[in-house]
Amino acid sequence: GLKNLNMDVLQLSQILQESSSSEPILLLTTSGNDPSAEIRELAEDKKGMGKYIEIAMGEGQEIKAVSSLQEANENGYWIILKNLHLVCNWLPILLQELQNLKANPDFRIWLITESQNSFNLVLAQNSLKIAYEAPQGVRNNLLRTYANWGPDYVQSLKPTNARIFFILACLNALLQERRTYIPQGAGQNGTILATLT
């Protein structure tokens, strides 16, 4: 009964509707795939400018993250914590802070991480988990680009601009698809030989 093996284009607005203020949204990404720009646009659309906090986690950001988490909850803002795979030892503290919060109904926390074996399992179990990856195939990539820009934007374009948009979307889709090819070996002088499409 399946019409297509490929899944529909992931919309963060749909994830937002399924989420609650007491449940973190955990996005599992691949290297080089960062959904924070889409989350930022969604936050600006739903909450307004400046009502979200974004922190790229790394050494020394833990105290800032905890204070920002409390501030975001108090004000009903959104908070995005990126690169959690770099601070796996700190995640039990984050989990404790989340459990101690009396969540504001407008508050949302978005957690972005690459796959990591040492990631805190309890935090993962208590989160709404989403695999965020580039769509497979040129067609799906094109559909995602058009979905992200929205039908209102595309229909408002003049015919020449719509063609240019389509060409840029195709180029983007081809480049995204090309990234999935893995180098197949090394040449005589140590250079890597990649498969040709």
mmCIF file of C-alpha atoms in Angstrom:
data_model
loop_
_atom_site.group_PDB
_atom_site.id
_atom_site.type_symbol
_atom_site.label_atom_id
_atom_site.label_comp_id
_atom_site.label_asym_id
_atom_site.label_seq_id
_atom_site.Cartn_x
_atom_site.Cartn_y
_atom_site.Cartn_z
ATOM 1 C CA GLY A 1 0.000 0.000 0.000
ATOM 2 C CA LEU A 2 3.019 2.331 -0.030
ATOM 3 C CA LYS A 3 3.016 4.867 -2.845
ATOM 4 C CA ASN A 4 6.566 6.021 -2.174
ATOM 5 C CA LEU A 5 9.501 4.708 -0.147
ATOM 6 C CA ASN A 6 10.707 8.234 0.543
ATOM 7 C CA MET A 7 9.264 10.057 3.528
ATOM 8 C CA ASP A 8 7.515 13.401 3.226
ATOM 9 C CA VAL A 9 9.525 16.573 3.693
ATOM 10 C CA LEU A 10 10.100 17.199 7.404
ATOM 11 C CA GLN A 11 8.455 20.406 8.587
ATOM 12 C CA LEU A 12 9.628 21.855 11.897
ATOM 13 C CA SER A 13 6.228 23.523 12.299
ATOM 14 C CA GLN A 14 4.638 20.045 12.440
ATOM 15 C CA ILE A 15 7.130 19.008 15.110
ATOM 16 C CA LEU A 16 6.275 22.150 17.063
ATOM 17 C CA GLN A 17 2.576 21.192 17.064
ATOM 18 C CA GLU A 18 3.432 17.756 18.503
ATOM 19 C CA SER A 19 5.739 19.172 21.177
ATOM 20 C CA SER A 20 5.078 20.469 24.666
ATOM 21 C CA SER A 21 6.925 22.883 26.923
ATOM 22 C CA SER A 22 7.935 20.096 29.317
ATOM 23 C CA GLU A 23 9.468 17.866 26.626
ATOM 24 C CA PRO A 24 12.754 18.822 24.916
ATOM 25 C CA ILE A 25 12.913 18.446 21.134
ATOM 26 C CA LEU A 26 16.050 16.445 20.290
ATOM 27 C CA LEU A 27 17.274 16.699 16.699
ATOM 28 C CA LEU A 28 19.824 14.065 15.659
ATOM 29 C CA THR A 29 21.889 15.395 12.758
ATOM 30 C CA THR A 30 24.742 14.296 10.565
ATOM 31 C CA SER A 31 28.007 16.185 10.319
ATOM 32 C CA GLY A 32 27.571 19.457 8.434
ATOM 33 C CA ASN A 33 23.784 19.426 8.716
ATOM 34 C CA ASP A 34 22.579 22.228 11.006
ATOM 35 C CA PRO A 35 18.840 22.875 11.486
ATOM 36 C CA SER A 36 19.347 25.909 13.745
ATOM 37 C CA ALA A 37 18.676 28.416 10.921
ATOM 38 C CA GLU A 38 15.283 26.797 10.247
ATOM 39 C CA ILE A 39 14.479 26.791 13.975
ATOM 40 C CA ARG A 40 15.485 30.458 14.188
ATOM 41 C CA GLU A 41 13.146 31.347 11.289
ATOM 42 C CA LEU A 42 10.324 29.368 12.892
ATOM 43 C CA ALA A 43 10.942 31.128 16.224
ATOM 44 C CA GLU A 44 10.858 34.545 14.566
ATOM 45 C CA ASP A 45 7.628 33.594 12.788
ATOM 46 C CA LYS A 46 5.863 32.121 15.849
ATOM 47 C CA LYS A 47 7.357 34.178 18.707
ATOM 48 C CA GLY A 48 8.776 37.333 17.142
ATOM 49 C CA MET A 49 12.256 38.780 16.849
ATOM 50 C CA GLY A 50 14.618 38.260 19.766
ATOM 51 C CA LYS A 51 12.459 35.766 21.645
ATOM 52 C CA TYR A 52 14.839 32.856 21.270
ATOM 53 C CA ILE A 53 18.303 32.108 22.589
ATOM 54 C CA GLU A 54 20.867 30.114 20.624
ATOM 55 C CA ILE A 55 24.006 28.665 22.203
ATOM 56 C CA ALA A 56 26.684 26.616 20.441
ATOM 57 C CA MET A 57 27.866 24.305 23.188
ATOM 58 C CA GLY A 58 31.510 23.747 23.862
ATOM 59 C CA GLU A 59 33.862 23.976 26.765
ATOM 60 C CA GLY A 60 32.970 26.896 29.012
ATOM 61 C CA GLN A 61 29.389 27.375 27.749
ATOM 62 C CA GLU A 62 27.713 25.246 30.425
ATOM 63 C CA ILE A 63 27.050 28.023 32.973
ATOM 64 C CA LYS A 64 25.736 30.339 30.246
ATOM 65 C CA ALA A 65 23.446 27.539 29.009
ATOM 66 C CA VAL A 66 21.936 26.950 32.471
ATOM 67 C CA SER A 67 21.281 30.647 33.111
ATOM 68 C CA SER A 68 19.874 31.100 29.583
ATOM 69 C CA LEU A 69 17.638 28.053 30.077
ATOM 70 C CA GLN A 70 16.150 29.593 33.224
ATOM 71 C CA GLU A 71 15.743 32.992 31.512
ATOM 72 C CA ALA A 72 14.038 31.422 28.475
ATOM 73 C CA ASN A 73 11.625 29.517 30.700
ATOM 74 C CA GLU A 74 10.736 32.584 32.768
ATOM 75 C CA ASN A 75 10.033 34.699 29.669
ATOM 76 C CA GLY A 76 8.412 31.969 27.537
ATOM 77 C CA TYR A 77 11.222 32.113 24.963
ATOM 78 C CA TRP A 78 12.723 29.317 22.910
ATOM 79 C CA ILE A 79 16.266 28.101 23.477
ATOM 80 C CA ILE A 80 18.455 26.194 21.042
ATOM 81 C CA LEU A 81 21.429 24.235 22.414
ATOM 82 C CA LYS A 82 23.665 23.072 19.553
ATOM 83 C CA ASN A 83 26.591 20.618 19.461
ATOM 84 C CA LEU A 84 25.549 18.667 22.555
ATOM 85 C CA HIS A 85 27.757 15.794 21.392
ATOM 86 C CA LEU A 86 30.716 17.938 22.505
ATOM 87 C CA VAL A 87 29.523 18.146 26.137
ATOM 88 C CA CYS A 88 28.183 14.659 26.902
ATOM 89 C CA ASN A 89 29.629 14.776 30.443
ATOM 90 C CA TRP A 90 27.506 17.861 31.198
ATOM 91 C CA LEU A 91 24.194 16.378 29.987
ATOM 92 C CA PRO A 92 23.165 14.953 33.411
ATOM 93 C CA ILE A 93 23.287 18.526 34.762
ATOM 94 C CA LEU A 94 21.112 19.707 31.865
ATOM 95 C CA LEU A 95 18.670 16.870 32.556
ATOM 96 C CA GLN A 96 18.479 17.849 36.239
ATOM 97 C CA GLU A 97 17.848 21.499 35.309
ATOM 98 C CA LEU A 98 15.064 20.470 32.933
ATOM 99 C CA GLN A 99 13.425 18.291 35.577
ATOM 100 C CA ASN A 100 13.519 21.167 38.099
ATOM 101 C CA LEU A 101 11.834 23.633 35.711
ATOM 102 C CA LYS A 102 8.178 24.473 36.050
ATOM 103 C CA ALA A 103 7.753 24.922 32.320
ATOM 104 C CA ASN A 104 6.137 28.063 30.933
ATOM 105 C CA PRO A 105 3.547 26.991 28.287
ATOM 106 C CA ASP A 106 5.304 29.130 25.631
ATOM 107 C CA PHE A 107 8.782 27.773 26.445
ATOM 108 C CA ARG A 108 10.497 25.341 24.041
ATOM 109 C CA ILE A 109 13.942 23.818 24.160
ATOM 110 C CA TRP A 110 15.553 22.491 20.981
ATOM 111 C CA LEU A 111 18.572 20.209 21.429
ATOM 112 C CA ILE A 112 20.830 19.550 18.431
ATOM 113 C CA THR A 113 23.435 16.800 18.452
ATOM 114 C CA GLU A 114 25.319 14.450 16.203
ATOM 115 C CA SER A 115 25.100 10.752 16.968
ATOM 116 C CA GLN A 116 27.232 9.879 19.991
ATOM 117 C CA ASN A 117 27.400 6.625 21.964
ATOM 118 C CA SER A 118 27.990 8.450 25.258
ATOM 119 C CA PHE A 119 24.883 10.658 24.892
ATOM 120 C CA ASN A 120 22.725 10.662 28.034
ATOM 121 C CA LEU A 121 20.074 7.959 27.543
ATOM 122 C CA VAL A 122 17.622 9.400 30.085
ATOM 123 C CA LEU A 123 17.679 12.786 28.338
ATOM 124 C CA ALA A 124 17.105 11.050 25.005
ATOM 125 C CA GLN A 125 14.218 9.002 26.414
ATOM 126 C CA ASN A 126 12.556 12.116 27.863
ATOM 127 C CA SER A 127 12.780 14.014 24.561
ATOM 128 C CA LEU A 128 10.797 14.148 21.368
ATOM 129 C CA LYS A 129 13.409 12.632 19.012
ATOM 130 C CA ILE A 130 13.742 13.616 15.361
ATOM 131 C CA ALA A 131 16.340 12.421 12.834
ATOM 132 C CA TYR A 132 17.269 15.520 10.844
ATOM 133 C CA GLU A 133 19.166 14.688 7.684
ATOM 134 C CA ALA A 134 19.405 15.835 4.106
ATOM 135 C CA PRO A 135 16.662 14.253 1.992
ATOM 136 C CA GLN A 136 17.674 11.367 -0.273
ATOM 137 C CA GLY A 137 17.506 12.148 -3.973
ATOM 138 C CA VAL A 138 17.377 15.270 -6.072
ATOM 139 C CA ARG A 139 13.562 15.300 -6.215
ATOM 140 C CA ASN A 140 13.153 15.166 -2.424
ATOM 141 C CA ASN A 141 15.793 17.850 -1.984
ATOM 142 C CA LEU A 142 13.924 20.101 -4.422
ATOM 143 C CA LEU A 143 10.655 19.479 -2.572
ATOM 144 C CA ARG A 144 12.313 20.407 0.727
ATOM 145 C CA THR A 145 13.704 23.641 -0.708
ATOM 146 C CA TYR A 146 10.305 24.654 -2.062
ATOM 147 C CA ALA A 147 8.595 23.669 1.210
ATOM 148 C CA ASN A 148 11.075 25.724 3.258
ATOM 149 C CA TRP A 149 10.496 28.846 1.162
ATOM 150 C CA GLY A 150 6.755 28.305 1.106
ATOM 151 C CA PRO A 151 4.210 28.457 -1.701
ATOM 152 C CA ASP A 152 3.394 32.139 -1.075
ATOM 153 C CA TYR A 153 6.985 33.174 -1.781
ATOM 154 C CA VAL A 154 7.305 31.035 -4.906
ATOM 155 C CA GLN A 155 3.986 32.255 -6.348
ATOM 156 C CA SER A 156 4.951 35.888 -5.716
ATOM 157 C CA LEU A 157 8.026 35.583 -7.971
ATOM 158 C CA LYS A 158 8.041 37.030 -11.471
ATOM 159 C CA PRO A 159 8.501 34.380 -14.211
ATOM 160 C CA THR A 160 12.205 35.149 -14.704
ATOM 161 C CA ASN A 161 12.861 35.123 -10.966
ATOM 162 C CA ALA A 162 10.932 31.848 -10.613
ATOM 163 C CA ARG A 163 13.194 30.259 -13.249
ATOM 164 C CA ILE A 164 16.309 31.523 -11.459
ATOM 165 C CA PHE A 165 14.952 30.195 -8.170
ATOM 166 C CA PHE A 166 14.346 26.800 -9.798
ATOM 167 C CA ILE A 167 17.883 26.715 -11.245
ATOM 168 C CA LEU A 168 19.411 27.585 -7.862
ATOM 169 C CA ALA A 169 17.232 24.982 -6.143
ATOM 170 C CA CYS A 170 18.365 22.355 -8.679
ATOM 171 C CA LEU A 171 22.010 23.309 -8.207
ATOM 172 C CA ASN A 172 21.595 23.077 -4.440
ATOM 173 C CA ALA A 173 19.900 19.666 -4.764
ATOM 174 C CA LEU A 174 22.669 18.342 -7.026
ATOM 175 C CA LEU A 175 25.385 19.553 -4.653
ATOM 176 C CA GLN A 176 23.596 18.063 -1.647
ATOM 177 C CA GLU A 177 23.227 14.738 -3.470
ATOM 178 C CA ARG A 178 26.892 14.816 -4.516
ATOM 179 C CA ARG A 179 27.953 15.129 -0.858
ATOM 180 C CA THR A 180 26.631 11.630 -0.173
ATOM 181 C CA TYR A 181 29.240 9.940 -2.364
ATOM 182 C CA ILE A 182 32.090 8.511 -0.319
ATOM 183 C CA PRO A 183 35.681 8.555 -1.583
ATOM 184 C CA GLN A 184 36.536 5.100 -2.949
ATOM 185 C CA GLY A 185 40.314 4.950 -2.549
ATOM 186 C CA ALA A 186 43.601 6.801 -2.774
ATOM 187 C CA GLY A 187 45.666 7.607 -5.849
ATOM 188 C CA GLN A 188 49.401 6.987 -6.297
ATOM 189 C CA ASN A 189 50.477 10.240 -4.647
ATOM 190 C CA GLY A 190 47.993 9.958 -1.772
ATOM 191 C CA THR A 191 45.203 11.960 -3.386
ATOM 192 C CA ILE A 192 41.716 10.656 -2.856
ATOM 193 C CA LEU A 193 39.815 9.372 -5.871
ATOM 194 C CA ALA A 194 36.064 9.925 -5.683
ATOM 195 C CA THR A 195 33.409 8.159 -7.675
ATOM 196 C CA LEU A 196 32.065 10.167 -10.582
ATOM 197 C CA THR A 197 28.357 10.690 -11.141
#
